[in-house]
Amino acid sequence: MNQNRHLLIIGFVWPEPNSSAAGGRMMQLISLFQEQGYEITFASPAQDSDFMVDLSQFDVTKQTINLNCSSFDEFVKELNPSIVLFDRFMIEEQFGWRVAENCPNALRILDTEDLHCLRTARQKAFKEKRVFQTQNLLVEEVAKREIASILRCDLSLMISEYEIELLTYTFKIDGSLLYYLPLLLESKDIPDLKELPSFEERKDFVFIGNFLHEPNWNAVQYLKETIWPLIIKQLPEAVLNVYGAYPSQKVLQLNNVKEGFLIQGRAENANKVVQKARVVLASLRFGAGIKGKLLEAMQCGTPSVTTSIGAESMCGNLDWNGFVEDDPLFFADKAVQLYQDKNLWFQAQKNGVELIKERYLRTLFEDDFKNKIEELNANLAEHRLNNFMGELLQHHSLKSTKYMSKWIEEKNK
């Protein structure tokens, strides 16, 4: 067993907590491990971005690495981490075999963010105008890659209970390889409703979401073409402010002042923007994971109307902080009701606070997570013996990925 307490995170991108829920999630994981006494190095092959967080301010060492390059082998061997966390399965595919070869005793953890194969299969079904069924996943190439990655790792962190069920029953993955850890909030994030802007002080609808994420772009198109016309028929003066990082030209072209459909681009402060609004609209038609934007709405005391995809795995058996509707007519009606009915709005707001307290507080998860990591570290050899499929895949994929990578490295010379 590796006794040092050094965590290496290999990031798909550098964390941007103000651009996406994934960036916020990564900072939460960093904080959880630091609390357990881990020294952290964050490595990524990604380009620097204008909005990435300054990792040095969080006592995290930043390291740029190269794809398909043996310089990583020397780097990881020298670092000798006790845990390696892969940010999404594509990163595990690239670097997992190198970690297994150079640091065989390091605990390998995958942070799935959300199940990519689920998002992809739903998106395909949507585009092909058919109903998504779970067996669609079994023919997805990305599912084969993602499931192989989950099996090769010692533990995969999951943010959605629905996705854990899917992996357990559809893909027959052993529960000991999966760990439920949703997006987390601190006690200070529980909103004091008396201190937030009141119903009367708020106005307008708001949508917020990173436009590099296809489900968000599709949701805005759906709002523009189908739902918003139904809302302004009932509320002619209504305004919808659409915020999101990285809006493309096609997003900007949807701006229409006459219709009250305003594309605002990146929000300087997402919390302020959502707190000023009366209702959040999240008309997601495909996607996976749980939605940071809807958790943020609860924090801001802003009720929301979303779809069953939007609310998936978010409220357990508790009431939603607003309404969940898949039919565009009902969606628009509920949005108008919530906008106009103060009592309904206030009840929705209270539901959001309850959801945060019961399902998203860090204190509900941190001790159990710490125990899980310690237990795995102490029994890693036995844990791996029980995951024969993972060892098998490690053996075969390691060889194929390794030689493909070495071939690319030679070619690049």
Tab-separated table of C-alpha atoms in Angstrom:
chain	number	residue	atom	x	y	z
A	1	MET	CA	0.000	0.000	0.000
A	2	ASN	CA	1.199	3.475	-0.943
A	3	GLN	CA	1.676	5.417	2.314
A	4	ASN	CA	2.269	8.925	0.935
A	5	ARG	CA	-0.685	11.301	0.683
A	6	HIS	CA	-0.277	12.757	-2.758
A	7	LEU	CA	-3.195	13.043	-5.165
A	8	LEU	CA	-2.639	13.550	-8.874
A	9	ILE	CA	-5.681	14.854	-10.747
A	10	ILE	CA	-5.502	14.566	-14.521
A	11	GLY	CA	-7.946	17.093	-15.930
A	12	PHE	CA	-9.708	17.066	-19.271
A	13	VAL	CA	-9.619	20.885	-19.001
A	14	TRP	CA	-8.358	23.339	-16.371
A	15	PRO	CA	-11.169	24.016	-13.859
A	16	GLU	CA	-13.464	26.966	-14.667
A	17	PRO	CA	-15.898	27.048	-11.721
A	18	ASN	CA	-17.600	30.185	-13.071
A	19	SER	CA	-18.250	28.671	-16.502
A	20	SER	CA	-19.713	25.264	-15.684
A	21	ALA	CA	-20.917	22.939	-12.945
A	22	ALA	CA	-18.047	20.578	-13.895
A	23	GLY	CA	-15.513	23.244	-12.883
A	24	GLY	CA	-17.274	23.765	-9.550
A	25	ARG	CA	-17.403	20.001	-9.001
A	26	MET	CA	-13.648	19.711	-9.528
A	27	MET	CA	-12.945	22.418	-6.935
A	28	GLN	CA	-15.196	20.539	-4.456
A	29	LEU	CA	-13.193	17.341	-4.983
A	30	ILE	CA	-9.927	19.226	-4.465
A	31	SER	CA	-11.270	20.605	-1.189
A	32	LEU	CA	-12.493	17.162	0.006
A	33	PHE	CA	-9.069	15.599	-0.558
A	34	GLN	CA	-7.191	18.521	0.987
A	35	GLU	CA	-9.324	18.089	4.089
A	36	GLN	CA	-8.036	14.503	4.238
A	37	GLY	CA	-4.462	15.832	4.229
A	38	TYR	CA	-3.613	15.188	0.567
A	39	GLU	CA	-1.087	17.278	-1.303
A	40	ILE	CA	-2.486	17.849	-4.807
A	41	THR	CA	-0.985	18.173	-8.275
A	42	PHE	CA	-3.380	19.045	-11.098
A	43	ALA	CA	-2.093	18.056	-14.527
A	44	SER	CA	-3.784	18.573	-17.898
A	45	PRO	CA	-2.946	18.460	-21.606
A	46	ALA	CA	-5.457	21.312	-22.192
A	47	GLN	CA	-4.565	24.825	-23.319
A	48	ASP	CA	-4.770	27.540	-20.662
A	49	SER	CA	-8.006	29.542	-20.796
A	50	ASP	CA	-8.893	33.093	-19.768
A	51	PHE	CA	-11.409	31.863	-17.214
A	52	MET	CA	-9.493	29.023	-15.565
A	53	VAL	CA	-9.021	29.208	-11.823
A	54	ASP	CA	-5.590	30.115	-10.416
A	55	LEU	CA	-4.760	26.762	-8.820
A	56	SER	CA	-1.824	28.151	-6.837
A	57	GLN	CA	-4.320	30.169	-4.749
A	58	PHE	CA	-5.760	26.840	-3.610
A	59	ASP	CA	-2.359	25.294	-2.790
A	60	VAL	CA	-2.550	23.045	-5.841
A	61	THR	CA	0.494	22.492	-8.073
A	62	LYS	CA	-0.261	23.007	-11.778
A	63	GLN	CA	1.467	20.818	-14.350
A	64	THR	CA	1.027	20.800	-18.137
A	65	ILE	CA	1.394	17.331	-19.682
A	66	ASN	CA	1.433	16.005	-23.245
A	67	LEU	CA	-0.748	13.397	-24.882
A	68	ASN	CA	0.983	10.337	-26.388
A	69	CYS	CA	4.322	11.213	-24.867
A	70	SER	CA	6.555	9.146	-22.599
A	71	SER	CA	7.530	12.315	-20.680
A	72	PHE	CA	4.349	11.638	-18.651
A	73	ASP	CA	5.795	8.278	-17.533
A	74	GLU	CA	8.833	9.955	-16.007
A	75	PHE	CA	6.672	12.677	-14.449
A	76	VAL	CA	4.224	10.256	-12.792
A	77	LYS	CA	6.934	7.852	-11.635
A	78	GLU	CA	8.790	10.670	-9.919
A	79	LEU	CA	5.628	12.142	-8.404
A	80	ASN	CA	4.593	8.673	-7.183
A	81	PRO	CA	1.022	9.644	-6.187
A	82	SER	CA	-0.979	7.432	-3.835
A	83	ILE	CA	-4.193	8.325	-5.704
A	84	VAL	CA	-4.800	9.323	-9.314
A	85	LEU	CA	-8.127	10.915	-10.191
A	86	PHE	CA	-9.113	10.921	-13.874
A	87	ASP	CA	-11.438	13.722	-14.915
A	88	ARG	CA	-13.792	11.911	-17.383
A	89	PHE	CA	-13.253	8.614	-19.138
A	90	MET	CA	-11.387	10.072	-22.150
A	91	ILE	CA	-8.570	11.070	-19.808
A	92	GLU	CA	-8.452	7.591	-18.264
A	93	GLU	CA	-8.174	6.110	-21.787
A	94	GLN	CA	-5.196	8.347	-22.523
A	95	PHE	CA	-3.316	8.099	-19.241
A	96	GLY	CA	-4.759	5.140	-17.298
A	97	TRP	CA	-2.392	2.562	-18.745
A	98	ARG	CA	0.622	4.781	-18.068
A	99	VAL	CA	-0.470	5.218	-14.447
A	100	ALA	CA	-1.091	1.457	-14.063
A	101	GLU	CA	2.352	0.701	-15.506
A	102	ASN	CA	4.368	3.308	-13.586
A	103	CYS	CA	2.412	3.514	-10.304
A	104	PRO	CA	0.686	0.133	-9.997
A	105	ASN	CA	-0.158	0.685	-6.311
A	106	ALA	CA	-1.894	4.038	-6.808
A	107	LEU	CA	-5.643	4.011	-6.250
A	108	ARG	CA	-7.292	4.892	-9.578
A	109	ILE	CA	-10.507	6.940	-9.353
A	110	LEU	CA	-12.686	8.095	-12.236
A	111	ASP	CA	-14.854	11.184	-11.877
A	112	THR	CA	-17.500	10.543	-14.514
A	113	GLU	CA	-19.124	14.050	-14.316
A	114	ASP	CA	-22.126	12.491	-16.035
A	115	LEU	CA	-22.484	9.357	-18.142
A	116	HIS	CA	-21.327	10.479	-21.590
A	117	CYS	CA	-22.851	7.438	-23.251
A	118	LEU	CA	-26.255	8.291	-21.760
A	119	ARG	CA	-26.067	11.880	-22.957
A	120	THR	CA	-24.918	10.768	-26.439
A	121	ALA	CA	-27.584	8.057	-26.812
A	122	ARG	CA	-30.337	10.439	-25.694
A	123	GLN	CA	-29.110	13.111	-28.077
A	124	LYS	CA	-29.105	10.597	-30.952
A	125	ALA	CA	-32.618	9.392	-30.106
A	126	PHE	CA	-33.805	13.004	-29.961
A	127	LYS	CA	-32.269	13.878	-33.343
A	128	GLU	CA	-33.681	10.721	-34.916
A	129	LYS	CA	-37.139	11.530	-33.418
A	130	ARG	CA	-37.475	8.285	-31.477
A	131	VAL	CA	-38.030	7.491	-27.816
A	132	PHE	CA	-34.825	6.757	-25.923
A	133	GLN	CA	-34.661	3.276	-24.408
A	134	THR	CA	-31.907	2.016	-22.119
A	135	GLN	CA	-31.049	-0.827	-24.507
A	136	ASN	CA	-30.003	1.874	-27.027
A	137	LEU	CA	-26.926	2.253	-24.832
A	138	LEU	CA	-25.733	-1.280	-25.528
A	139	VAL	CA	-24.929	-0.450	-29.159
A	140	GLU	CA	-23.202	2.877	-28.480
A	141	GLU	CA	-19.474	2.770	-29.174
A	142	VAL	CA	-18.927	5.460	-26.562
A	143	ALA	CA	-20.706	3.202	-24.011
A	144	LYS	CA	-18.214	0.399	-24.660
A	145	ARG	CA	-15.338	2.815	-24.104
A	146	GLU	CA	-16.865	4.425	-21.022
A	147	ILE	CA	-17.877	1.153	-19.349
A	148	ALA	CA	-14.400	-0.287	-19.999
A	149	SER	CA	-12.933	2.787	-18.321
A	150	ILE	CA	-15.217	2.408	-15.282
A	151	LEU	CA	-14.220	-1.275	-14.983
A	152	ARG	CA	-10.489	-0.482	-15.213
A	153	CYS	CA	-10.715	2.002	-12.326
A	154	ASP	CA	-10.905	1.081	-8.661
A	155	LEU	CA	-13.776	3.494	-8.044
A	156	SER	CA	-16.009	5.746	-10.148
A	157	LEU	CA	-17.619	8.823	-8.627
A	158	MET	CA	-21.221	9.259	-9.772
A	159	ILE	CA	-23.376	12.367	-9.353
A	160	SER	CA	-26.676	10.732	-10.334
A	161	GLU	CA	-28.499	7.857	-8.619
A	162	TYR	CA	-30.292	7.076	-11.879
A	163	GLU	CA	-26.925	6.539	-13.577
A	164	ILE	CA	-25.809	4.204	-10.776
A	165	GLU	CA	-28.977	2.150	-11.353
A	166	LEU	CA	-28.308	2.109	-15.080
A	167	LEU	CA	-24.732	0.888	-14.596
A	168	THR	CA	-25.834	-1.721	-12.067
A	169	TYR	CA	-28.800	-3.179	-13.941
A	170	THR	CA	-28.128	-2.520	-17.636
A	171	PHE	CA	-24.343	-2.999	-17.602
A	172	LYS	CA	-24.137	-5.322	-14.553
A	173	ILE	CA	-21.365	-3.318	-12.903
A	174	ASP	CA	-20.598	-4.318	-9.327
A	175	GLY	CA	-21.749	-1.753	-6.766
A	176	SER	CA	-18.334	-1.776	-5.056
A	177	LEU	CA	-16.904	0.099	-8.084
A	178	LEU	CA	-19.441	2.952	-7.906
A	179	TYR	CA	-19.784	5.744	-5.372
A	180	TYR	CA	-22.568	8.327	-5.195
A	181	LEU	CA	-21.200	11.827	-4.627
A	182	PRO	CA	-23.464	14.566	-6.013
A	183	LEU	CA	-22.608	18.254	-6.427
A	184	LEU	CA	-22.011	19.512	-2.904
A	185	LEU	CA	-22.920	22.696	-1.065
A	186	GLU	CA	-21.631	24.177	2.183
A	187	SER	CA	-23.902	25.073	5.111
A	188	LYS	CA	-23.367	28.753	4.215
A	189	ASP	CA	-24.994	28.021	0.834
A	190	ILE	CA	-28.371	27.333	2.476
A	191	PRO	CA	-30.243	30.483	1.509
A	192	ASP	CA	-31.825	32.685	4.148
A	193	LEU	CA	-34.993	33.526	2.237
A	194	LYS	CA	-35.566	36.704	4.266
A	195	GLU	CA	-32.250	38.101	3.028
A	196	LEU	CA	-32.871	37.384	-0.655
A	197	PRO	CA	-34.801	39.660	-3.032
A	198	SER	CA	-38.554	39.196	-2.475
A	199	PHE	CA	-41.146	38.111	-5.058
A	200	GLU	CA	-41.991	41.791	-5.762
A	201	GLU	CA	-38.335	42.821	-6.080
A	202	ARG	CA	-37.647	40.231	-8.747
A	203	LYS	CA	-38.577	40.309	-12.406
A	204	ASP	CA	-38.047	38.402	-15.655
A	205	PHE	CA	-37.308	34.799	-16.515
A	206	VAL	CA	-33.736	33.542	-16.832
A	207	PHE	CA	-31.902	30.687	-18.533
A	208	ILE	CA	-28.258	30.036	-17.713
A	209	GLY	CA	-25.843	27.437	-19.119
A	210	ASN	CA	-22.494	26.939	-20.831
A	211	PHE	CA	-22.987	26.925	-24.622
A	212	LEU	CA	-20.140	24.517	-25.292
A	213	HIS	CA	-22.571	21.962	-23.857
A	214	GLU	CA	-24.930	20.788	-26.619
A	215	PRO	CA	-27.980	20.159	-24.334
A	216	ASN	CA	-27.890	23.854	-23.316
A	217	TRP	CA	-27.815	25.131	-26.896
A	218	ASN	CA	-30.689	22.811	-27.798
A	219	ALA	CA	-32.692	23.969	-24.746
A	220	VAL	CA	-32.344	27.613	-25.799
A	221	GLN	CA	-33.490	26.808	-29.350
A	222	TYR	CA	-36.500	25.001	-27.888
A	223	LEU	CA	-37.318	28.005	-25.683
A	224	LYS	CA	-37.050	30.396	-28.597
A	225	GLU	CA	-39.068	28.386	-31.121
A	226	THR	CA	-41.701	26.675	-28.971
A	227	ILE	CA	-41.986	27.661	-25.318
A	228	TRP	CA	-41.318	31.399	-25.248
A	229	PRO	CA	-44.057	32.223	-27.829
A	230	LEU	CA	-46.536	30.363	-25.555
A	231	ILE	CA	-45.378	32.371	-22.521
A	232	ILE	CA	-45.558	35.798	-24.180
A	233	LYS	CA	-49.029	35.005	-25.480
A	234	GLN	CA	-50.084	35.016	-21.795
A	235	LEU	CA	-47.534	37.587	-20.542
A	236	PRO	CA	-46.884	39.991	-23.465
A	237	GLU	CA	-44.465	42.130	-21.424
A	238	ALA	CA	-42.356	39.176	-20.243
A	239	VAL	CA	-38.566	39.159	-20.697
A	240	LEU	CA	-36.253	36.148	-20.818
A	241	ASN	CA	-32.555	36.786	-20.160
A	242	VAL	CA	-30.352	34.041	-21.604
A	243	TYR	CA	-26.901	33.826	-20.017
A	244	GLY	CA	-24.072	31.427	-20.765
A	245	ALA	CA	-20.336	31.162	-21.330
A	246	TYR	CA	-19.005	30.708	-24.877
A	247	PRO	CA	-22.060	31.760	-26.931
A	248	SER	CA	-21.506	31.149	-30.660
A	249	GLN	CA	-22.768	33.344	-33.497
A	250	LYS	CA	-25.871	31.145	-33.886
A	251	VAL	CA	-26.715	31.721	-30.207
A	252	LEU	CA	-26.224	35.495	-30.487
A	253	GLN	CA	-28.507	35.592	-33.545
A	254	LEU	CA	-31.466	34.473	-31.410
A	255	ASN	CA	-31.493	37.858	-29.635
A	256	ASN	CA	-34.835	39.608	-30.221
A	257	VAL	CA	-35.670	42.709	-28.179
A	258	LYS	CA	-39.233	42.940	-29.542
A	259	GLU	CA	-40.011	39.446	-28.282
A	260	GLY	CA	-38.248	40.028	-24.957
A	261	PHE	CA	-35.773	37.221	-25.785
A	262	LEU	CA	-32.394	38.639	-24.786
A	263	ILE	CA	-29.054	36.880	-25.270
A	264	GLN	CA	-26.790	38.282	-22.561
A	265	GLY	CA	-23.642	36.135	-22.960
A	266	ARG	CA	-21.427	35.216	-20.017
A	267	ALA	CA	-22.720	36.272	-16.603
A	268	GLU	CA	-20.120	38.153	-14.572
A	269	ASN	CA	-21.792	36.819	-11.439
A	270	ALA	CA	-24.223	33.954	-12.057
A	271	ASN	CA	-25.654	34.113	-8.514
A	272	LYS	CA	-26.609	37.784	-8.822
A	273	VAL	CA	-28.247	37.212	-12.182
A	274	VAL	CA	-30.331	34.270	-10.925
A	275	GLN	CA	-31.250	36.071	-7.668
A	276	LYS	CA	-32.711	39.006	-9.596
A	277	ALA	CA	-34.899	36.744	-11.729
A	278	ARG	CA	-38.303	35.506	-10.635
A	279	VAL	CA	-38.244	32.141	-12.428
A	280	VAL	CA	-35.528	29.945	-13.977
A	281	LEU	CA	-36.437	28.075	-17.184
A	282	ALA	CA	-34.445	24.916	-17.999
A	283	SER	CA	-36.105	23.251	-20.990
A	284	LEU	CA	-33.604	20.416	-21.439
A	285	ARG	CA	-34.580	17.723	-23.944
A	286	PHE	CA	-31.549	15.478	-23.543
A	287	GLY	CA	-28.540	15.261	-21.251
A	288	ALA	CA	-27.312	13.327	-18.234
A	289	GLY	CA	-25.991	13.847	-14.716
A	290	ILE	CA	-27.536	16.405	-12.375
A	291	LYS	CA	-27.838	20.048	-13.311
A	292	GLY	CA	-25.686	22.646	-11.598
A	293	LYS	CA	-27.906	25.441	-12.929
A	294	LEU	CA	-30.936	24.015	-11.089
A	295	LEU	CA	-29.046	23.575	-7.838
A	296	GLU	CA	-27.834	27.166	-8.215
A	297	ALA	CA	-31.470	28.283	-8.675
A	298	MET	CA	-32.320	26.678	-5.315
A	299	GLN	CA	-29.382	28.468	-3.666
A	300	CYS	CA	-30.650	31.771	-5.065
A	301	GLY	CA	-34.179	31.116	-3.857
A	302	THR	CA	-35.365	31.172	-7.466
A	303	PRO	CA	-38.053	28.622	-8.404
A	304	SER	CA	-37.599	26.763	-11.688
A	305	VAL	CA	-39.567	25.023	-14.395
A	306	THR	CA	-37.701	22.163	-16.023
A	307	THR	CA	-38.203	18.818	-17.777
A	308	SER	CA	-37.886	15.289	-16.403
A	309	ILE	CA	-34.358	15.209	-17.912
A	310	GLY	CA	-33.549	18.456	-16.074
A	311	ALA	CA	-34.815	17.217	-12.724
A	312	GLU	CA	-33.519	13.641	-13.103
A	313	SER	CA	-32.027	12.275	-9.871
A	314	MET	CA	-32.185	15.686	-8.222
A	315	CYS	CA	-35.044	15.569	-5.754
A	316	GLY	CA	-35.428	11.938	-4.616
A	317	ASN	CA	-38.875	11.746	-2.994
A	318	LEU	CA	-38.985	15.463	-2.099
A	319	ASP	CA	-41.002	18.153	-3.910
A	320	TRP	CA	-39.353	20.106	-6.731
A	321	ASN	CA	-38.709	23.842	-6.292
A	322	GLY	CA	-41.225	24.668	-8.997
A	323	PHE	CA	-42.533	22.357	-11.715
A	324	VAL	CA	-41.311	19.470	-13.866
A	325	GLU	CA	-43.120	19.373	-17.227
A	326	ASP	CA	-42.223	17.744	-20.552
A	327	ASP	CA	-45.167	19.023	-22.589
A	328	PRO	CA	-44.389	22.551	-23.931
A	329	LEU	CA	-47.944	23.800	-23.281
A	330	PHE	CA	-47.855	22.663	-19.648
A	331	PHE	CA	-44.294	23.942	-19.310
A	332	ALA	CA	-45.359	27.430	-20.453
A	333	ASP	CA	-48.519	27.416	-18.279
A	334	LYS	CA	-46.598	26.444	-15.138
A	335	ALA	CA	-43.950	29.085	-15.873
A	336	VAL	CA	-46.662	31.760	-16.089
A	337	GLN	CA	-48.399	30.486	-12.923
A	338	LEU	CA	-45.147	30.516	-10.986
A	339	TYR	CA	-44.376	34.012	-12.272
A	340	GLN	CA	-47.754	35.401	-11.179
A	341	ASP	CA	-48.789	33.464	-8.068
A	342	LYS	CA	-46.876	34.650	-5.011
A	343	ASN	CA	-48.023	31.812	-2.709
A	344	LEU	CA	-47.117	29.141	-5.246
A	345	TRP	CA	-43.761	30.838	-5.829
A	346	PHE	CA	-42.992	31.049	-2.113
A	347	GLN	CA	-43.812	27.356	-1.570
A	348	ALA	CA	-41.517	26.418	-4.493
A	349	GLN	CA	-38.759	28.527	-2.953
A	350	LYS	CA	-39.112	26.676	0.370
A	351	ASN	CA	-38.990	23.314	-1.447
A	352	GLY	CA	-35.613	24.335	-2.877
A	353	VAL	CA	-34.185	25.055	0.580
A	354	GLU	CA	-35.436	21.679	1.800
A	355	LEU	CA	-33.787	19.916	-1.152
A	356	ILE	CA	-30.419	21.537	-0.397
A	357	LYS	CA	-30.597	20.567	3.283
A	358	GLU	CA	-31.655	16.974	2.665
A	359	ARG	CA	-29.632	16.069	-0.425
A	360	TYR	CA	-26.691	18.371	-1.227
A	361	LEU	CA	-24.903	19.418	1.937
A	362	ARG	CA	-21.255	18.444	2.032
A	363	THR	CA	-21.606	17.405	5.675
A	364	LEU	CA	-23.944	14.585	4.566
A	365	PHE	CA	-21.162	13.000	2.496
A	366	GLU	CA	-17.655	14.014	3.581
A	367	ASP	CA	-17.076	11.512	6.411
A	368	ASP	CA	-18.378	8.567	4.429
A	369	PHE	CA	-16.253	9.573	1.429
A	370	LYS	CA	-13.148	9.826	3.587
A	371	ASN	CA	-13.836	6.351	5.047
A	372	LYS	CA	-14.391	4.905	1.584
A	373	ILE	CA	-11.024	6.211	0.334
A	374	GLU	CA	-9.189	4.937	3.432
A	375	GLU	CA	-10.837	1.544	3.218
A	376	LEU	CA	-9.926	1.210	-0.477
A	377	ASN	CA	-6.354	2.277	0.158
A	378	ALA	CA	-6.059	-0.307	2.927
A	379	ASN	CA	-7.552	-3.187	0.889
A	380	LEU	CA	-6.591	-2.330	-2.671
A	381	ALA	CA	-5.133	-5.716	-3.639
A	382	GLU	CA	-8.228	-7.564	-2.439
A	383	HIS	CA	-10.543	-4.997	-4.069
A	384	ARG	CA	-8.798	-5.569	-7.407
A	385	LEU	CA	-8.984	-9.352	-7.058
A	386	ASN	CA	-12.759	-8.986	-6.831
A	387	ASN	CA	-12.811	-6.958	-10.042
A	388	PHE	CA	-11.576	-9.603	-12.474
A	389	MET	CA	-13.242	-7.955	-15.484
A	390	GLY	CA	-11.369	-4.768	-14.680
A	391	GLU	CA	-8.049	-6.633	-14.473
A	392	LEU	CA	-8.810	-8.371	-17.758
A	393	LEU	CA	-9.583	-5.067	-19.477
A	394	GLN	CA	-6.538	-3.471	-17.886
A	395	HIS	CA	-4.399	-6.245	-19.366
A	396	HIS	CA	-5.831	-6.066	-22.907
A	397	SER	CA	-6.637	-2.369	-23.246
A	398	LEU	CA	-3.314	-1.505	-21.700
A	399	LYS	CA	-1.582	-3.322	-24.519
A	400	SER	CA	-3.678	-1.893	-27.381
A	401	THR	CA	-3.733	1.689	-26.044
A	402	LYS	CA	-0.077	1.497	-25.174
A	403	TYR	CA	1.062	0.471	-28.651
A	404	MET	CA	-1.290	2.907	-30.368
A	405	SER	CA	0.097	5.684	-28.189
A	406	LYS	CA	3.715	4.647	-28.817
A	407	TRP	CA	3.007	4.546	-32.567
A	408	ILE	CA	1.592	8.119	-32.432
A	409	GLU	CA	4.607	9.237	-30.405
A	410	GLU	CA	7.007	7.780	-33.015
A	411	LYS	CA	4.986	9.303	-35.822
A	412	ASN	CA	5.144	12.724	-34.133
A	413	LYS	CA	8.916	12.542	-34.041
